[in-house]
mmCIF file of C-alpha atoms and ligand atoms in Angstrom:
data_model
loop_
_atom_site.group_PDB
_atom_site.id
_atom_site.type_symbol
_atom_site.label_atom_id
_atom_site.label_comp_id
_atom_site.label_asym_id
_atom_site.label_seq_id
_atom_site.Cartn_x
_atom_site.Cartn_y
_atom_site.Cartn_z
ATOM 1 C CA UNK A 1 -40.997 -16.572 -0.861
ATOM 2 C CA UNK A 2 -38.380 -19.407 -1.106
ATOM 3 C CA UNK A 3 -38.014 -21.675 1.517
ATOM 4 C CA UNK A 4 -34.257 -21.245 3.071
ATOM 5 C CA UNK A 5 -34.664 -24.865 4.664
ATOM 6 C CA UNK A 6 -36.248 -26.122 1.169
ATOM 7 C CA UNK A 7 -33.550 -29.101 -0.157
ATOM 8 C CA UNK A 8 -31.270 -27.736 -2.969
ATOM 9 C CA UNK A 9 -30.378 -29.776 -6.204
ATOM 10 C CA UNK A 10 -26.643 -29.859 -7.962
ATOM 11 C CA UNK A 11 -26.656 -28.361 -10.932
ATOM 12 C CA UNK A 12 -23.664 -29.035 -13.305
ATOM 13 C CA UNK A 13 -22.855 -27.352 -16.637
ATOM 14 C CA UNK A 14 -19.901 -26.275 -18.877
ATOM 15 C CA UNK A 15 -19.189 -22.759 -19.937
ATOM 16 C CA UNK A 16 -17.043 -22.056 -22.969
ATOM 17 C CA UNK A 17 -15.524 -18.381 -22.382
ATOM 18 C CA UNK A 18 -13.220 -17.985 -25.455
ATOM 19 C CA UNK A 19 -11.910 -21.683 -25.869
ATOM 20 C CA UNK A 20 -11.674 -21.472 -22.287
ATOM 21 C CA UNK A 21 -14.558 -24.572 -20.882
ATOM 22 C CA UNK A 22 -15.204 -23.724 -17.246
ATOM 23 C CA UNK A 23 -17.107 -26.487 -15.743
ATOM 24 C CA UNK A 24 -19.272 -25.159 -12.796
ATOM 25 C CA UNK A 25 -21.931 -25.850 -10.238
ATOM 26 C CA UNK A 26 -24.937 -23.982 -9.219
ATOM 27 C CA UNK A 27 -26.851 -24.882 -6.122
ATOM 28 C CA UNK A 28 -30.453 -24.525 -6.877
ATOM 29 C CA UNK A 29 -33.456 -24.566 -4.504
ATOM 30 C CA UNK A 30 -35.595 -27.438 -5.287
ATOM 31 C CA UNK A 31 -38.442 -25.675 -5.482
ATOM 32 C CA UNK A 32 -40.917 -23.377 -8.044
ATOM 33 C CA UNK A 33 -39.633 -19.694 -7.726
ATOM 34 C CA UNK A 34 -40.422 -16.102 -8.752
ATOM 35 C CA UNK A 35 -38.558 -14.328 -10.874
ATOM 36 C CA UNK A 36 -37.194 -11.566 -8.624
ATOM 37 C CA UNK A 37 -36.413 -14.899 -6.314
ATOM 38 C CA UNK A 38 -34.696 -15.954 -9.339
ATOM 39 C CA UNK A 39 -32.152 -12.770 -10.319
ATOM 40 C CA UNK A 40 -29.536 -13.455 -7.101
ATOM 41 C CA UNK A 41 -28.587 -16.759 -9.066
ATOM 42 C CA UNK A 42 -28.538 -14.625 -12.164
ATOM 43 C CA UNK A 43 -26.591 -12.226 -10.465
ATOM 44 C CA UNK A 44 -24.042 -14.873 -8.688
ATOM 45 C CA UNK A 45 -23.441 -16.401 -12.222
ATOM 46 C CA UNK A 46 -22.936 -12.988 -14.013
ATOM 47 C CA UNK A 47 -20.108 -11.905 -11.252
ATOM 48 C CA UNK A 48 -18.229 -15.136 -11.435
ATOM 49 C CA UNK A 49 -18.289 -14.807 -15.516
ATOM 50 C CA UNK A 50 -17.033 -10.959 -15.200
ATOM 51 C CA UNK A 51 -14.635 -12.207 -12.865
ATOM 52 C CA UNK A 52 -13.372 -14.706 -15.762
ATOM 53 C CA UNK A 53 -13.268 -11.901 -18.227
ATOM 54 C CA UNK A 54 -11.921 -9.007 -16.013
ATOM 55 C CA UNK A 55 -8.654 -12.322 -15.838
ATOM 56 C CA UNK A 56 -8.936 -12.374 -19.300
ATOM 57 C CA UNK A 57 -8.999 -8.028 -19.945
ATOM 58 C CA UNK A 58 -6.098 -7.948 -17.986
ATOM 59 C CA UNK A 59 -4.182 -10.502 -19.650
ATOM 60 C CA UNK A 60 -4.547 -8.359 -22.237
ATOM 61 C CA UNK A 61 -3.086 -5.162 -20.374
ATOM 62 C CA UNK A 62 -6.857 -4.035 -19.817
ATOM 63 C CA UNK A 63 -7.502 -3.201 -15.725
ATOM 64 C CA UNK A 64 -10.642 -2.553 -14.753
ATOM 65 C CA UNK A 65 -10.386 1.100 -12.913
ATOM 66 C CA UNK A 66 -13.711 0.620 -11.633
ATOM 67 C CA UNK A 67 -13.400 0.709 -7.692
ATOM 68 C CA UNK A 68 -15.498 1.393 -4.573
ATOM 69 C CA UNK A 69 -16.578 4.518 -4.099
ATOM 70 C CA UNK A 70 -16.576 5.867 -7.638
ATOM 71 C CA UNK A 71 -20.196 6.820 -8.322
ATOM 72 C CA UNK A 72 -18.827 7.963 -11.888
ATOM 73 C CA UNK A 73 -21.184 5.898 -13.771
ATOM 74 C CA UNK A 74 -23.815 6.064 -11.471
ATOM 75 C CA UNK A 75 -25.446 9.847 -12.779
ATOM 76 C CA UNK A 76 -25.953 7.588 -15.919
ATOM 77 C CA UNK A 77 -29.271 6.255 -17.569
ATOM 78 C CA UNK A 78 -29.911 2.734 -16.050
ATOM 79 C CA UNK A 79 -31.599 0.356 -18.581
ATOM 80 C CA UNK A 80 -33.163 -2.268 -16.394
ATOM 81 C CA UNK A 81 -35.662 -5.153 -16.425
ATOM 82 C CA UNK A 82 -39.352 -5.340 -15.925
ATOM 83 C CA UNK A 83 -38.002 -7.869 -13.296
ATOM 84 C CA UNK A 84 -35.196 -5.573 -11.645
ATOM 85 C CA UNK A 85 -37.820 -3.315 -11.507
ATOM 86 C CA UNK A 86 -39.830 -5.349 -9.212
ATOM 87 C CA UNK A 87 -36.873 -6.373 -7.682
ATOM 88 C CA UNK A 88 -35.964 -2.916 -7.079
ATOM 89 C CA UNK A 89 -39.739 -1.764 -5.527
ATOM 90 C CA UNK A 90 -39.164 -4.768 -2.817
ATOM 91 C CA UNK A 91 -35.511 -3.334 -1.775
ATOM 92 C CA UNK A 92 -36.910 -0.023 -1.242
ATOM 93 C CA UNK A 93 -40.115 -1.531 0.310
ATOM 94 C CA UNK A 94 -38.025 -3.299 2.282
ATOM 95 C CA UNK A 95 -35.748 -0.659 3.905
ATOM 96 C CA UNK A 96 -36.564 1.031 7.147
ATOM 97 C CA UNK A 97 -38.776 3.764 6.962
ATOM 98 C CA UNK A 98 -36.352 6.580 7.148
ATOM 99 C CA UNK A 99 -34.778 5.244 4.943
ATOM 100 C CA UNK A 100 -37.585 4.461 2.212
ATOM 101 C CA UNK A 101 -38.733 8.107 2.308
ATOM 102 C CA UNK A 102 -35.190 9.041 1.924
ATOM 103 C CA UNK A 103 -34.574 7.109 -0.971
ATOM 104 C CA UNK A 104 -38.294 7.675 -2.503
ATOM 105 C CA UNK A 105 -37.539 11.595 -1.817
ATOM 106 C CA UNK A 106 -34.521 10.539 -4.124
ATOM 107 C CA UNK A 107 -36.839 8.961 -7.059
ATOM 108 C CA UNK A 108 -39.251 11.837 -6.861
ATOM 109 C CA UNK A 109 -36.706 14.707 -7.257
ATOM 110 C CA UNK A 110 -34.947 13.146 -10.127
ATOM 111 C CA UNK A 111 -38.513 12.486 -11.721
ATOM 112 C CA UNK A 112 -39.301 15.785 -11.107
ATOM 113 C CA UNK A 113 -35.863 17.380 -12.737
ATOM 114 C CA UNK A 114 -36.349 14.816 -15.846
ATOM 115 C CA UNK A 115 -39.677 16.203 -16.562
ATOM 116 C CA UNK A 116 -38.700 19.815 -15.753
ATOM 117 C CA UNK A 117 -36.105 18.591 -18.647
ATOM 118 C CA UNK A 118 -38.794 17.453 -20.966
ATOM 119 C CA UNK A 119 -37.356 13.856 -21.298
ATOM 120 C CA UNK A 120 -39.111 12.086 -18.179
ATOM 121 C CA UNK A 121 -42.011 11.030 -20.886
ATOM 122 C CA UNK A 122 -39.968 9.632 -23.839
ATOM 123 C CA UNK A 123 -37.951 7.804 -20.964
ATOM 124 C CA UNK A 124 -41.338 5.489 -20.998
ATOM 125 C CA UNK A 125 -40.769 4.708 -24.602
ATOM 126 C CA UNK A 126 -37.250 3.094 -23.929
ATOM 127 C CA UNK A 127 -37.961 -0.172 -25.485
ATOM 128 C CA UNK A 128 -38.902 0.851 -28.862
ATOM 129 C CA UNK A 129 -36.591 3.303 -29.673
ATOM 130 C CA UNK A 130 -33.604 2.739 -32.357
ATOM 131 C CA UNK A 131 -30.113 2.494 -31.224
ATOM 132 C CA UNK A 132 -29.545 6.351 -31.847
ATOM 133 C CA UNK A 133 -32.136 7.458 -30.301
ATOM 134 C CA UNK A 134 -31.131 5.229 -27.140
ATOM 135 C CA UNK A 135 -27.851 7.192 -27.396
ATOM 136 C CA UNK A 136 -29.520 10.120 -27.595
ATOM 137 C CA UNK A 137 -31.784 10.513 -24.655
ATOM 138 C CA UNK A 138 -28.442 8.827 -22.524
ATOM 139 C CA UNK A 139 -26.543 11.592 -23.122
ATOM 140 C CA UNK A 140 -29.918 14.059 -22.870
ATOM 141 C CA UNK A 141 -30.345 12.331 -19.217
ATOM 142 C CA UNK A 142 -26.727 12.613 -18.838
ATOM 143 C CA UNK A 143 -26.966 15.969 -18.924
ATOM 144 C CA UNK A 144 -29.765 16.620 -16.070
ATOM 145 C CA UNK A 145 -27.027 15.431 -13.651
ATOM 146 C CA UNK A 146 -29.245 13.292 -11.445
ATOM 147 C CA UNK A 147 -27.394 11.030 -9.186
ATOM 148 C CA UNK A 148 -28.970 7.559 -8.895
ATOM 149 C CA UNK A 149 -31.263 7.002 -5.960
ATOM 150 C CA UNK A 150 -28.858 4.635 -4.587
ATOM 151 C CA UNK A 151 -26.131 6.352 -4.403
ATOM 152 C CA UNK A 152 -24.532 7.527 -1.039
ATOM 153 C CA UNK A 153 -21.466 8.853 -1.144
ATOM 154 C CA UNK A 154 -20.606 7.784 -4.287
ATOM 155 C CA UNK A 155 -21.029 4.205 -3.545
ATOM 156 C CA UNK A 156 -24.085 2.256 -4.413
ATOM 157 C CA UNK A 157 -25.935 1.242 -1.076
ATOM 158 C CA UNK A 158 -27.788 -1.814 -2.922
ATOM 159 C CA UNK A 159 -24.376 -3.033 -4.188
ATOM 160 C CA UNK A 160 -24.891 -6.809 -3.444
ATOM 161 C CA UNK A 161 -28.835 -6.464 -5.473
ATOM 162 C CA UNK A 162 -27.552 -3.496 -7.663
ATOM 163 C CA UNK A 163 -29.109 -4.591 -11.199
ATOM 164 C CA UNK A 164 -27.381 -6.525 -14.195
ATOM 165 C CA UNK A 165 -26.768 -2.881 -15.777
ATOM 166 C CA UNK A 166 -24.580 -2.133 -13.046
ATOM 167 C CA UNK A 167 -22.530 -5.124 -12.932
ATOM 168 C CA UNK A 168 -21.522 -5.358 -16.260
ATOM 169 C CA UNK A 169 -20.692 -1.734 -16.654
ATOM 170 C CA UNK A 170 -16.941 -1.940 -16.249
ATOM 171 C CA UNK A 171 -13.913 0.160 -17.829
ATOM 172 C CA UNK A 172 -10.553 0.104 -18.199
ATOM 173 C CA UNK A 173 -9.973 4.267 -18.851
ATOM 174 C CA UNK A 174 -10.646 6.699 -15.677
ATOM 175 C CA UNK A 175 -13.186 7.451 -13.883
ATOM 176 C CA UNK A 176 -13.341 10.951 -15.517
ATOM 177 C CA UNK A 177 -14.401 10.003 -18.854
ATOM 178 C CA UNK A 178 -17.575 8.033 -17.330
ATOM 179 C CA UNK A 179 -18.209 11.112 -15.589
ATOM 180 C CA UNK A 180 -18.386 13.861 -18.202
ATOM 181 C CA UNK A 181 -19.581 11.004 -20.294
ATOM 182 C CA UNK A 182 -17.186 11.046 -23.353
ATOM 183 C CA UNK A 183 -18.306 8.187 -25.426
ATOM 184 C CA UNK A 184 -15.318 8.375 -27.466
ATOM 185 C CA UNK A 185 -13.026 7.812 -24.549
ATOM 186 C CA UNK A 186 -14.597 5.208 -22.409
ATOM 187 C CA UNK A 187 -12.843 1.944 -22.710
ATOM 188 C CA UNK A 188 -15.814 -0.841 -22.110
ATOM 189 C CA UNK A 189 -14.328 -4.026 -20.771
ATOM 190 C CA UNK A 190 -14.689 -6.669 -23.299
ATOM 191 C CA UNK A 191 -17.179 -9.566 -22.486
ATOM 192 C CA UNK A 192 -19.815 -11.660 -22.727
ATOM 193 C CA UNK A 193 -21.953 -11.137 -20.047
ATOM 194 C CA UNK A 194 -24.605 -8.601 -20.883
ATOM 195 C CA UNK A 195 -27.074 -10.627 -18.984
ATOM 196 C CA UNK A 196 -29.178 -7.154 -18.652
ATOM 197 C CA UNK A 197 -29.948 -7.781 -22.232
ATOM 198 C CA UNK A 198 -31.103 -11.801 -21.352
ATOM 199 C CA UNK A 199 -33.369 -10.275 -18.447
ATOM 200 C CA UNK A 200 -35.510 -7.633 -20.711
ATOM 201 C CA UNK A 201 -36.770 -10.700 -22.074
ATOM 202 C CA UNK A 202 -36.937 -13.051 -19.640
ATOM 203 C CA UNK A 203 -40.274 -11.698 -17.832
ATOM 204 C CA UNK A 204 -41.784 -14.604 -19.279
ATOM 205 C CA UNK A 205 -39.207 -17.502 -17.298
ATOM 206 C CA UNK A 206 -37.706 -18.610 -21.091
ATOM 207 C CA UNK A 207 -36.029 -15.531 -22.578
ATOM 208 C CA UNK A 208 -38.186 -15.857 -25.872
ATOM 209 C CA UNK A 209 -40.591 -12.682 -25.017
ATOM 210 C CA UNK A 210 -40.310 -9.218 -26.167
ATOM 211 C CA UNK A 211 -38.096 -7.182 -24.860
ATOM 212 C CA UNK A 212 -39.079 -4.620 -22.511
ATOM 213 C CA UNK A 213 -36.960 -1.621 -20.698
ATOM 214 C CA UNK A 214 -37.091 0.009 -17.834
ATOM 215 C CA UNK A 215 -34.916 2.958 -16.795
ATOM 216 C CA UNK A 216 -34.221 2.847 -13.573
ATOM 217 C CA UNK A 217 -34.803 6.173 -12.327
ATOM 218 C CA UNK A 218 -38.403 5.192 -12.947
ATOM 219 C CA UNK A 219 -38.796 2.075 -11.064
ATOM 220 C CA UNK A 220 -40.593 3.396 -8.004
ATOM 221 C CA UNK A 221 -43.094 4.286 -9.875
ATOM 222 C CA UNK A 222 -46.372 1.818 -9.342
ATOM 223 C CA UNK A 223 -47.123 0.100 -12.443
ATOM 224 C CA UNK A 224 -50.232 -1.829 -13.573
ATOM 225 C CA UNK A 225 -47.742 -4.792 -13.127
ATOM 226 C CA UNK A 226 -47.041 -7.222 -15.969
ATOM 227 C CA UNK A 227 -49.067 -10.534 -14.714
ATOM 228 C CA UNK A 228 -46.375 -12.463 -16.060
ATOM 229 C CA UNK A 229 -43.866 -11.552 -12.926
ATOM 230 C CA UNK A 230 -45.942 -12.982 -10.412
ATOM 231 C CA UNK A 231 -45.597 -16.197 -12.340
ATOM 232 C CA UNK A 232 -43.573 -19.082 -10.327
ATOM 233 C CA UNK A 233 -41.480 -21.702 -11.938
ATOM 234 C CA UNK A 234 -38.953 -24.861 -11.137
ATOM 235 C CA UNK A 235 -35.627 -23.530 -10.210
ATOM 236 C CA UNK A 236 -33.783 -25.953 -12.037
ATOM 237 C CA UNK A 237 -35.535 -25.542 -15.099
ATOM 238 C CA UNK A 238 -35.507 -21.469 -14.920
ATOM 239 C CA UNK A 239 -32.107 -21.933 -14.644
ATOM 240 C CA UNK A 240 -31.707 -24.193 -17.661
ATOM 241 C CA UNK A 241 -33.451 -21.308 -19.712
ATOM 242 C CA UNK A 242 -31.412 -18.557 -18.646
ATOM 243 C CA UNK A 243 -28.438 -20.774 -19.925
ATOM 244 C CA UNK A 244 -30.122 -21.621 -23.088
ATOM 245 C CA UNK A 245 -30.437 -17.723 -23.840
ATOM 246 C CA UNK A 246 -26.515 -17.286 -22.866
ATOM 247 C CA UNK A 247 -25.581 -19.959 -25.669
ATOM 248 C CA UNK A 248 -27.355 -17.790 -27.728
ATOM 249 C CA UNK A 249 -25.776 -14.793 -26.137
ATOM 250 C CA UNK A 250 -21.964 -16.085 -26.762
ATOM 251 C CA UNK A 251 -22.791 -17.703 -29.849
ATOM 252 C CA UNK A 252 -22.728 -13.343 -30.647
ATOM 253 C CA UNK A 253 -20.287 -12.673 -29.475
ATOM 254 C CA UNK A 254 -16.891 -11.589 -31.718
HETATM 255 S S1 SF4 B 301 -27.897 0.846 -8.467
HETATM 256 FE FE1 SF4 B 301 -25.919 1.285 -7.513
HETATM 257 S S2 SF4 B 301 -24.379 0.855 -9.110
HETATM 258 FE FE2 SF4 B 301 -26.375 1.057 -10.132
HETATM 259 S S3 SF4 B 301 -26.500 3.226 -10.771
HETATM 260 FE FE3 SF4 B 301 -27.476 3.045 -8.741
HETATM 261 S S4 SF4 B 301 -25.867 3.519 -7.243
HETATM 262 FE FE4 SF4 B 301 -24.853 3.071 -9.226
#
């Protein structure tokens, strides 16, 4: 658990978002840290970078029409970390106990509907499948209707811990087309923040492991637990990773 009274350290680096250079600050606990410790400085970067772009989008006569209380992504296949996943088992451990066995009562009905649907097994198998098949069991899920765990009336209760996935979804088109899920007509907003896709790798605190996928709708379930997550490392030097893999990450992007 980190320290709140531990000292912090500056840390100063330059972002270049389209030709823009953005130079920022992070204050980071001068400490060794897990990795679920880790994702709310993930998460604070990845907002303030969105915010940069959703500027930019708009600029471009590009809104974002995502707003509170439109769950219309939200009956969507999550992809998530093996660390969100965690993270997510500690939220819901967390909550009160009404609330837990609400929320669990959630995770099991939807588990139980996605095997009724014969897809809650090949939703296991995430990681390795090809692009199309990733398309294909996202709109097979789509199509069981099952409403995120989270959700409560239509807005996502774990909004200020809701996982990279979530964050970076944003659109421009409405809400409709996210909810009948007509690929076609969903405008994505156009960034470079995916940091969902830095995290399936970055179980092992550098970004350079295999990548591995959870859905989210699965994250309650207990797992034999990668060892790897329970793993503590300097703050400062996690952090430097995370940036080293979003070099790579805008270096990609077109
Ligand atoms: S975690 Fe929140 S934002 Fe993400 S799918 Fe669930 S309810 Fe929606």
């Amino acid at each position: 658990m980190t320290d709140p009274t531990a000292p912090t350290t500056p840390f100063r680096f330059n972002l270049d978002i389209e030709g823009y250079v953005c130079a920022a600050e992070a204050e980071l606990p001068n400490q060794a840290i897990s990795l679920t410790e880790f994702l709310p400085l993930v998460w604070k970067l990845q907002d303030a970078l969105l915010g940069i772009w959703t500027q930019l989008n708009e600029s471009e006569g590009n809104t974002v029409s995502c707003r509170a209380g439109c769950g219309a992504c939200c009956r969507q296949l999550v992809p998530i970390s093996e660390i969100e996943a965690l993270h997510i088992k500690e939220v819901i451990q967390a909550l009160p106990e009404t609330d837990r066995e609400r929320v669990l009562g959630r995770f099991a009905q939807a588990q139980d509907r996605l095997a009724e649907a014969g897809i809650l097994e090949a939703l296991g198998n995430l990681t390795d499948m090809s692009l199309d098949q990733k398309r294909q069991i996202g709109f097979d899920y789509f199509a069981v209707k099952v409403p995120c765990p989270f959700l409560e009336a239509e807005s996502c209760s774990i909004h200020s811990v809701r996982p990279s996935a979530c964050r970076e979804y944003l659109v421009s088109s409405p809400p409709a087309h996210c909810a009948s899920l007509n690929g076609d007509s969903i405008a994505m907003l156009r960034h470079s923040a995916k940091f969902s896709s830095i995290l399936f790798s970055f179980f092992d605190g550098e970004g350079n492991a295999k990548p591995k996928i959870v859905p989210l709708i699965t994250a309650s379930i207990p797992t034999d637990g990668n060892p790897q997550l329970s793993q503590h490392y300097y703050a400062p030097t996690l952090f430097q990773n995370f940036l080293n893999r979003l070099a790579v990450l805008f270096s990609q992007v077109t």
